[in-house]
Coordinates of C-alpha atoms in Angstrom, one line a residue:
M1 CA 5.2 37.5 -14.8
E2 CA 3.1 37.4 -11.6
N3 CA 4.7 37.6 -8.2
I4 CA 2.8 35.7 -5.4
H5 CA 3.7 35.7 -1.7
T6 CA 2.1 33.0 0.5
D7 CA 2.7 31.0 3.7
I8 CA 2.5 27.5 2.3
L9 CA 3.3 26.4 -1.2
V10 CA 2.5 22.9 -2.0
I11 CA 4.0 21.2 -5.2
G12 CA 1.8 18.3 -6.3
A13 CA -1.8 17.7 -5.9
G14 CA -1.7 13.9 -5.0
S15 CA -3.0 12.5 -1.8
G16 CA -0.3 14.1 0.4
G17 CA -0.3 17.4 -1.2
L18 CA -4.0 17.7 -1.2
S19 CA -4.2 16.9 2.4
V20 CA -1.5 19.6 3.4
A21 CA -3.3 22.2 1.2
A22 CA -6.8 21.5 2.5
G23 CA -5.7 21.3 6.3
A24 CA -3.4 24.4 6.0
A25 CA -6.1 26.5 4.3
Q26 CA -8.9 25.6 6.6
M27 CA -6.8 26.5 9.5
G28 CA -6.2 30.1 8.1
A29 CA -2.9 29.8 6.2
R30 CA -2.5 31.3 2.8
V31 CA -1.9 28.3 0.4
V32 CA -0.8 28.0 -3.2
L33 CA -1.1 24.5 -4.8
L34 CA 0.7 23.6 -8.0
E35 CA -0.3 20.6 -10.2
G36 CA 0.9 20.3 -13.8
H37 CA -0.8 17.0 -14.6
K38 CA -4.0 15.4 -12.9
M39 CA -5.6 16.6 -9.7
G40 CA -5.6 13.6 -7.3
G41 CA -2.3 12.2 -8.6
D42 CA -1.4 8.7 -9.2
C43 CA -3.8 7.2 -6.5
L44 CA -6.9 8.6 -8.0
N45 CA -6.0 8.4 -11.7
F46 CA -3.6 5.5 -12.1
G47 CA -3.2 3.6 -8.9
C48 CA -5.3 2.7 -5.8
V49 CA -8.7 3.7 -7.1
P50 CA -8.7 2.2 -10.7
S51 CA -6.9 -0.9 -9.5
K52 CA -9.4 -1.6 -6.8
A53 CA -12.3 -1.0 -9.3
L54 CA -10.6 -3.5 -11.7
I55 CA -10.2 -6.0 -8.9
A56 CA -13.8 -5.6 -7.9
A57 CA -14.9 -6.6 -11.5
G58 CA -12.5 -9.6 -11.5
N59 CA -14.0 -10.6 -8.2
A60 CA -17.5 -10.4 -9.7
A61 CA -16.5 -12.6 -12.5
H62 CA -14.8 -15.1 -10.3
A63 CA -17.8 -15.5 -8.1
Q64 CA -19.7 -16.9 -11.1
T65 CA -16.9 -19.4 -11.8
D66 CA -16.6 -20.5 -8.2
A67 CA -20.2 -20.9 -7.1
A68 CA -20.6 -24.6 -7.0
R69 CA -19.1 -25.0 -3.6
F70 CA -22.1 -23.0 -2.2
G71 CA -24.6 -25.3 -4.1
I72 CA -25.0 -22.9 -7.0
G73 CA -24.0 -23.9 -10.5
N74 CA -20.8 -22.5 -11.9
A75 CA -21.2 -20.3 -14.9
V76 CA -18.8 -18.9 -17.5
P77 CA -19.0 -15.0 -17.1
D78 CA -19.6 -13.0 -20.3
V79 CA -16.8 -10.4 -19.8
D80 CA -16.9 -7.2 -21.8
Y81 CA -13.5 -5.8 -21.2
A82 CA -14.2 -2.4 -22.6
A83 CA -17.3 -2.1 -20.3
V84 CA -15.1 -3.2 -17.3
M85 CA -12.8 -0.4 -18.0
A86 CA -15.7 1.9 -18.4
H87 CA -16.7 0.9 -14.9
V88 CA -13.2 1.8 -13.7
Q89 CA -13.5 5.3 -15.3
D90 CA -16.8 5.7 -13.6
V91 CA -15.4 5.0 -10.3
I92 CA -12.5 7.5 -10.9
A93 CA -15.2 10.2 -12.0
A94 CA -17.2 9.6 -8.9
I95 CA -14.4 10.3 -6.5
A96 CA -12.6 13.1 -8.7
P97 CA -14.8 15.9 -7.4
F98 CA -13.3 15.5 -4.0
D99 CA -9.9 16.2 -5.5
S100 CA -11.0 18.9 -7.9
V101 CA -9.7 22.4 -8.5
E102 CA -13.2 23.7 -7.6
R103 CA -13.3 22.1 -4.2
F104 CA -9.9 23.4 -3.3
E105 CA -10.5 26.9 -4.5
G106 CA -13.6 26.7 -2.4
L107 CA -11.5 25.9 0.6
G108 CA -9.5 29.1 -0.2
V109 CA -6.5 27.4 -1.9
R110 CA -4.9 29.2 -4.9
V111 CA -4.6 26.4 -7.4
I112 CA -2.2 26.9 -10.4
R113 CA -2.2 24.2 -13.1
E114 CA 1.5 24.2 -13.8
Y115 CA 4.6 22.3 -12.8
G116 CA 6.9 24.0 -10.3
E117 CA 10.6 24.6 -10.7
F118 CA 12.8 26.1 -7.9
I119 CA 14.7 29.3 -8.8
S120 CA 16.1 30.0 -5.3
P121 CA 15.8 28.5 -1.7
T122 CA 12.4 30.2 -1.2
E123 CA 11.1 30.8 -4.8
V124 CA 9.4 28.5 -7.4
R125 CA 8.4 29.4 -10.9
A126 CA 5.2 27.9 -12.2
G127 CA 4.2 28.9 -15.7
E128 CA 3.9 32.8 -15.7
A129 CA 4.0 33.0 -11.8
V130 CA 6.9 33.2 -9.3
I131 CA 5.8 32.0 -5.8
E132 CA 7.7 33.1 -2.8
A133 CA 6.6 31.0 0.3
R134 CA 7.4 30.9 4.0
R135 CA 7.3 27.0 3.8
I136 CA 7.3 24.8 0.8
V137 CA 6.0 21.2 0.6
I138 CA 7.2 18.9 -2.1
A139 CA 4.6 16.3 -2.9
T140 CA 5.3 15.3 -6.4
G141 CA 4.9 11.5 -5.9
S142 CA 6.3 8.7 -8.0
R143 CA 5.9 7.1 -11.3
P144 CA 6.6 3.5 -12.7
A145 CA 10.2 2.6 -12.9
V146 CA 11.1 1.1 -16.3
P147 CA 14.0 -1.3 -16.0
P148 CA 16.8 -1.2 -18.5
I149 CA 15.9 -4.5 -20.2
P150 CA 17.4 -4.8 -23.8
G151 CA 14.7 -4.3 -26.3
L152 CA 12.1 -3.0 -23.9
D153 CA 12.1 0.4 -25.6
T154 CA 11.3 -1.2 -28.9
V155 CA 8.1 -2.9 -27.9
P156 CA 4.7 -1.7 -26.8
F157 CA 4.3 -2.1 -23.1
L158 CA 1.9 -0.9 -20.4
T159 CA 2.4 0.5 -16.9
N160 CA -0.2 1.4 -14.3
E161 CA -0.4 4.8 -16.0
T162 CA -1.7 3.4 -19.3
L163 CA -3.2 0.1 -18.3
F164 CA -6.6 1.6 -17.7
D165 CA -6.9 3.1 -21.0
L166 CA -6.8 -0.4 -22.5
R167 CA -10.0 -1.5 -24.1
E168 CA -8.9 -4.6 -25.9
Q169 CA -8.8 -7.6 -23.6
P170 CA -5.3 -9.3 -23.4
A171 CA -5.4 -12.8 -24.6
H172 CA -2.1 -13.4 -22.6
L173 CA -0.8 -10.8 -20.3
L174 CA 2.8 -10.7 -19.3
V175 CA 3.7 -9.0 -16.1
I176 CA 7.3 -8.0 -15.3
G177 CA 7.4 -7.6 -11.6
A178 CA 5.8 -9.5 -8.7
G179 CA 5.2 -6.7 -6.2
P180 CA 1.8 -5.6 -5.1
I181 CA 0.9 -3.9 -8.4
G182 CA 2.0 -6.8 -10.5
V183 CA 0.1 -9.6 -8.5
E184 CA -3.1 -7.6 -8.0
M185 CA -3.3 -6.9 -11.8
A186 CA -2.3 -10.5 -12.6
Q187 CA -5.1 -12.0 -10.6
A188 CA -7.7 -9.4 -11.7
H189 CA -7.0 -10.1 -15.3
R190 CA -6.9 -13.9 -14.7
R191 CA -10.3 -13.6 -13.2
L192 CA -11.5 -11.6 -16.3
G193 CA -10.5 -14.5 -18.5
C194 CA -7.0 -13.6 -19.6
K195 CA -4.0 -16.0 -19.5
V196 CA -1.4 -14.5 -17.2
T197 CA 2.2 -15.0 -16.7
V198 CA 4.2 -13.0 -14.1
I199 CA 8.1 -12.8 -14.5
E200 CA 10.0 -12.0 -11.4
G201 CA 13.8 -11.7 -11.2
A202 CA 14.0 -12.4 -7.5
T203 CA 11.2 -13.4 -5.1
A204 CA 7.4 -12.6 -5.5
L205 CA 6.1 -10.3 -2.8
A206 CA 9.5 -10.0 -1.4
N207 CA 8.8 -7.2 1.0
D208 CA 6.2 -9.2 2.9
D209 CA 6.5 -12.1 5.3
P210 CA 7.4 -15.3 3.4
E211 CA 5.0 -17.5 5.3
T212 CA 2.0 -15.2 4.6
A213 CA 3.1 -14.3 1.0
A214 CA 3.2 -18.1 0.2
I215 CA -0.5 -18.4 1.1
V216 CA -1.3 -15.7 -1.5
L217 CA 1.0 -16.9 -4.1
A218 CA -0.5 -20.5 -3.8
A219 CA -3.9 -19.0 -4.3
L220 CA -2.9 -17.2 -7.4
R221 CA -1.2 -20.3 -8.9
G222 CA -4.4 -22.2 -8.0
E223 CA -6.4 -19.9 -10.1
G224 CA -4.0 -20.4 -13.1
V225 CA -1.7 -17.4 -12.8
E226 CA 1.7 -18.6 -13.8
I227 CA 4.5 -17.0 -11.5
A228 CA 8.1 -17.4 -12.6
E229 CA 10.4 -16.5 -9.7
G230 CA 14.1 -16.1 -10.1
A231 CA 13.6 -15.4 -13.7
M232 CA 15.5 -12.3 -14.5
A233 CA 14.3 -10.8 -17.9
T234 CA 17.3 -10.4 -20.1
A235 CA 15.6 -9.4 -23.3
V236 CA 12.3 -8.3 -24.7
R237 CA 11.3 -8.3 -28.3
G238 CA 8.3 -8.5 -30.7
T239 CA 5.3 -6.4 -31.8
A240 CA 1.9 -5.6 -30.6
G241 CA 0.0 -8.8 -30.0
A242 CA 3.2 -10.9 -30.2
I243 CA 5.7 -10.1 -27.5
E244 CA 8.5 -12.3 -26.1
I245 CA 10.5 -12.1 -23.0
E246 CA 13.7 -14.1 -22.7
V247 CA 14.9 -14.9 -19.1
R248 CA 18.2 -15.6 -17.6
D249 CA 18.0 -19.4 -18.0
G250 CA 17.3 -19.2 -21.6
R251 CA 13.4 -19.6 -21.5
V252 CA 11.4 -17.5 -23.9
I253 CA 7.9 -16.6 -22.5
K254 CA 5.4 -15.4 -25.1
G255 CA 2.3 -13.2 -24.7
T256 CA 0.0 -10.6 -26.4
H257 CA 0.5 -7.7 -24.0
L258 CA 3.2 -6.6 -21.5
L259 CA 2.6 -4.8 -18.2
V260 CA 5.7 -3.4 -16.5
A261 CA 5.3 -3.4 -12.7
A262 CA 8.9 -3.2 -11.5
G263 CA 8.8 -0.7 -8.8
R264 CA 8.6 3.1 -8.6
R265 CA 10.7 6.2 -9.2
S266 CA 10.3 9.4 -7.3
N267 CA 9.3 12.4 -9.4
T268 CA 12.2 15.0 -8.8
E269 CA 13.5 15.8 -12.4
R270 CA 11.3 18.9 -13.0
L271 CA 12.1 20.5 -9.7
N272 CA 15.6 21.9 -10.2
L273 CA 16.5 20.9 -6.7
P274 CA 20.1 22.3 -6.7
A275 CA 18.8 25.8 -7.0
A276 CA 17.0 25.3 -3.6
G277 CA 19.9 23.5 -1.9
I278 CA 18.0 20.2 -1.7
A279 CA 19.8 16.9 -1.6
T280 CA 18.5 13.7 -2.9
T281 CA 19.2 10.0 -2.3
G282 CA 18.9 6.9 -4.5
S283 CA 15.2 6.7 -3.7
G284 CA 14.1 10.2 -3.7
I285 CA 14.6 13.5 -1.7
K286 CA 16.7 13.4 1.5
V287 CA 14.6 14.2 4.5
D288 CA 15.1 14.2 8.3
D289 CA 12.7 12.6 10.9
R290 CA 10.6 16.0 10.7
L291 CA 10.4 15.5 7.0
K292 CA 12.6 18.6 6.3
T293 CA 14.9 18.4 3.4
T294 CA 18.5 19.9 3.4
N295 CA 16.7 23.2 2.9
S296 CA 15.0 23.8 6.3
R297 CA 12.1 25.8 4.7
V298 CA 11.2 22.9 2.5
Y299 CA 9.5 19.6 3.4
A300 CA 9.2 16.4 1.2
I301 CA 6.3 14.0 1.8
G302 CA 4.9 10.8 0.4
D303 CA 6.4 8.9 -2.3
V304 CA 9.0 11.5 -3.3
A305 CA 10.5 11.1 0.2
G306 CA 11.4 7.6 -0.9
N307 CA 10.1 5.4 2.0
L308 CA 7.1 3.2 2.2
Q309 CA 5.6 4.5 -1.1
F310 CA 1.9 4.1 -0.1
T311 CA -1.1 6.6 -0.1
Q312 CA -1.5 6.2 3.6
T313 CA 2.1 7.1 4.2
A314 CA 1.6 10.4 2.3
A315 CA -1.6 11.1 4.4
Y316 CA 0.4 10.5 7.6
H317 CA 3.2 12.7 6.4
A318 CA 0.7 15.4 5.6
G319 CA -0.5 15.4 9.3
I320 CA 3.2 15.8 10.5
V321 CA 3.9 18.7 8.2
I322 CA 0.6 20.4 9.3
R323 CA 1.6 20.2 12.8
S324 CA 5.2 21.5 12.1
A325 CA 4.9 24.0 9.3
V326 CA 1.3 25.3 10.0
L327 CA 0.8 25.1 13.7
G328 CA 4.6 25.3 14.7
L329 CA 4.5 22.3 17.0
P330 CA 7.1 19.7 17.3
A331 CA 6.4 16.6 15.1
K332 CA 8.6 13.7 14.0
A333 CA 7.7 11.0 11.5
T334 CA 8.2 7.3 12.1
T335 CA 7.2 4.2 9.9
A336 CA 6.9 1.6 12.6
H337 CA 3.1 1.8 12.8
I338 CA 2.3 2.4 9.0
P339 CA 0.5 -0.7 7.6
W340 CA 0.3 -1.7 4.0
A341 CA -1.9 -4.2 2.1
T342 CA -1.9 -6.1 -1.1
Y343 CA -5.5 -6.5 -2.4
T344 CA -5.3 -9.9 -4.0
A345 CA -7.8 -12.8 -2.9
P346 CA -6.8 -13.7 -0.3
E347 CA -5.4 -10.3 0.8
L348 CA -2.0 -9.6 2.3
A349 CA -1.2 -7.2 5.0
Q350 CA 1.7 -6.1 7.2
V351 CA 2.4 -3.6 9.9
G352 CA 5.5 -3.1 11.9
L353 CA 8.3 -5.8 12.0
T354 CA 8.0 -9.1 10.1
E355 CA 9.0 -12.3 11.9
A356 CA 12.6 -12.2 10.3
E357 CA 13.1 -8.5 11.3
A358 CA 11.8 -9.1 14.8
R359 CA 14.1 -12.0 15.3
Q360 CA 17.0 -10.0 14.2
K361 CA 16.1 -7.0 16.3
H362 CA 14.8 -8.7 19.4
G363 CA 16.4 -12.2 19.5
S364 CA 15.1 -14.5 22.3
W365 CA 12.8 -11.8 23.6
L366 CA 10.5 -12.4 20.6
E367 CA 7.3 -14.6 20.7
V368 CA 5.4 -15.3 17.6
V369 CA 1.8 -16.2 17.9
R370 CA -0.3 -17.6 15.1
H371 CA -4.0 -18.1 14.4
E372 CA -5.4 -19.8 11.3
Y373 CA -8.4 -18.6 9.6
A374 CA -9.5 -22.3 9.4
H375 CA -10.5 -21.9 13.1
N376 CA -12.7 -18.9 12.5
D377 CA -16.5 -19.7 12.1
R378 CA -17.2 -16.8 9.7
A379 CA -14.3 -18.0 7.4
I380 CA -15.6 -21.4 7.5
A381 CA -19.2 -20.3 6.6
E382 CA -17.9 -18.2 3.6
R383 CA -15.5 -20.9 2.6
K384 CA -12.4 -18.5 3.0
T385 CA -10.4 -20.6 5.4
A386 CA -7.0 -20.0 3.5
G387 CA -5.4 -17.5 5.8
L388 CA -3.2 -17.0 8.8
I389 CA -2.4 -14.2 11.2
K390 CA 1.1 -13.9 12.9
V391 CA 1.8 -11.4 15.6
M392 CA 5.2 -10.6 16.8
V393 CA 5.2 -9.9 20.5
V394 CA 8.0 -8.6 22.8
R395 CA 7.5 -8.4 26.5
G396 CA 3.7 -8.4 26.1
R397 CA 3.5 -5.8 23.3
P398 CA 3.0 -6.4 19.7
V399 CA 5.9 -5.1 17.5
G400 CA 4.5 -6.4 14.1
A401 CA 1.7 -8.3 12.6
S402 CA 1.4 -10.3 9.3
I403 CA -1.9 -11.3 7.9
A404 CA -2.8 -13.4 4.8
G405 CA -6.6 -13.9 4.3
A406 CA -9.9 -12.5 3.6
Q407 CA -10.1 -8.8 4.6
A408 CA -6.5 -8.7 5.8
G409 CA -6.4 -5.1 4.7
E410 CA -9.2 -4.4 7.1
L411 CA -7.9 -6.5 10.0
I412 CA -4.5 -5.0 10.1
S413 CA -5.9 -1.7 11.2
L414 CA -6.3 -2.9 14.8
W415 CA -2.5 -3.8 14.9
A416 CA -1.6 -0.5 13.4
L417 CA -3.6 1.1 16.2
A418 CA -1.8 -1.0 18.8
L419 CA 1.7 -0.2 17.4
A420 CA 0.8 3.5 17.2
N421 CA -0.3 3.7 20.8
G422 CA 2.1 1.1 22.5
M423 CA -0.8 -1.1 23.3
K424 CA -0.4 -4.4 25.2
M425 CA -1.7 -7.8 24.1
S426 CA -3.9 -7.8 27.1
Q427 CA -5.7 -4.8 25.8
I428 CA -6.3 -6.7 22.4
A429 CA -7.5 -9.8 24.4
A430 CA -10.0 -7.6 26.3
M431 CA -11.7 -6.5 23.0
V432 CA -15.1 -8.1 22.4
A433 CA -15.6 -8.8 18.8
P434 CA -19.1 -9.5 17.3
Y435 CA -19.9 -13.1 16.5
P436 CA -19.3 -14.4 13.9
T437 CA -16.9 -12.1 12.2
L438 CA -13.5 -12.3 10.7
G439 CA -12.5 -9.7 13.3
E440 CA -12.4 -12.4 15.8
V441 CA -9.2 -13.6 14.1
N442 CA -7.5 -10.7 16.0
K443 CA -8.9 -11.4 19.3
R444 CA -8.1 -15.0 19.0
A445 CA -4.5 -14.2 18.1
A446 CA -4.2 -12.3 21.3
G447 CA -5.8 -15.2 23.1
T448 CA -3.3 -17.5 21.7
Y449 CA -0.6 -15.4 23.2
F450 CA -2.0 -15.9 26.7
A451 CA -3.3 -19.5 26.4
P452 CA 0.0 -21.2 27.5
R453 CA 0.3 -18.7 30.4
L454 CA -3.2 -19.7 31.7
F455 CA -3.7 -23.3 30.7
H456 CA -0.3 -24.7 31.0
N457 CA 0.9 -23.0 34.0
L458 CA 1.3 -25.1 37.3
W459 CA 1.0 -22.1 39.5
V460 CA -2.4 -21.1 37.8
K461 CA -3.7 -24.5 38.3
R462 CA -2.8 -24.6 41.9
A463 CA -4.3 -21.2 42.4
V464 CA -7.5 -22.3 40.8
R465 CA -7.7 -25.4 42.9
A466 CA -7.2 -23.5 46.1
A467 CA -9.8 -20.9 45.0
Q468 CA -12.3 -23.7 44.4
R469 CA -11.8 -25.0 47.8
W470 CA -12.5 -21.7 49.5
L471 CA -15.2 -20.2 47.3
P472 CA -18.6 -20.4 48.8

């Protein structure tokens, strides 16, 4: 048994863990990194990267079927599903070296390809090594949650961890769950020529603003994706190629393949957390606003911390931990400025409070400004006018933004910047965006906030008339 003493031990080589390891090592700390599965974690191998590669393939196919409105004849794409999945793997392979063992060893990180298990508050066993660390960072991520639907364990089903190994194109893909993963994969497969039915027990895209979510869901339904909301699955049966899902109202929905996209579950089982005095919650490891667990020497970041399970959250958490555990500086985490996006077409993005949340928190102080994509010249030119931006404003400062439309995932970054820095709407309005761009949507939204103050204000009109009389 090898005994290792180090400054920082990172458990998990996903997005958050890799960021901590790289940052700490480059700043001079001794770092050990444990990973028992794949370097790069879920995002690289099963999540963000492969899903966006598949979406890109679906978009390429859809462009052929939707060209007539540009004066180009529509065509039926010749989809080679196995080749599409080879494209997905090529994309993963192109990014993998950045997350590789070799790169991190080159940065000075000791990488051990084993799972970690606590044996004391300061020690972790990993294979034939026992690592004692001054600070430990748990970054073990999450995995697909499998709901306890009767019969589900008797039929073959896919999750995001197995979907991209598929080489046979589904004739009719059934999707349980209408969150971001479910709707993204539903639209991508529909565009690749599959029949798709999404079964959602409650409301589709329930974590987003209902008004903007409705724009996305209407687009999916317009492309032929069937979305059954309020359809709680009560039983699953069948065999490969012939799967049936029975829902609460008695309907039976049939398909050839089943994708389960019903949320995420934090990875904590292997860690033996009681040995380290670390408490958990229903969603993951319990942390304070400094991301410390109930063991003050141990931090938990990213999905395993159970709040806003997105790659960008893990990266943000990594920065907090580096400031605290590596540099010894005070640092606290908040979620108010963390954006998220769903990469359908049109895209859906959110940062800060939704309209409903803002009304509940701020009451009559809230103003909601809206600007439609239909008034944006670039959107008109590209025939992408289905879209809306909503900005929730309190006393001249944005407290949230919801966007549905082309490049919403890019546009939301400006509002994330505004929330992170306490910016005013006047600062957004002062921005000059190149013309014609979709970025003008943001500026026009800010302009909409000031329009009634400038154009429908009696005192402004009187001041202007007076100025006109006295100006030379």
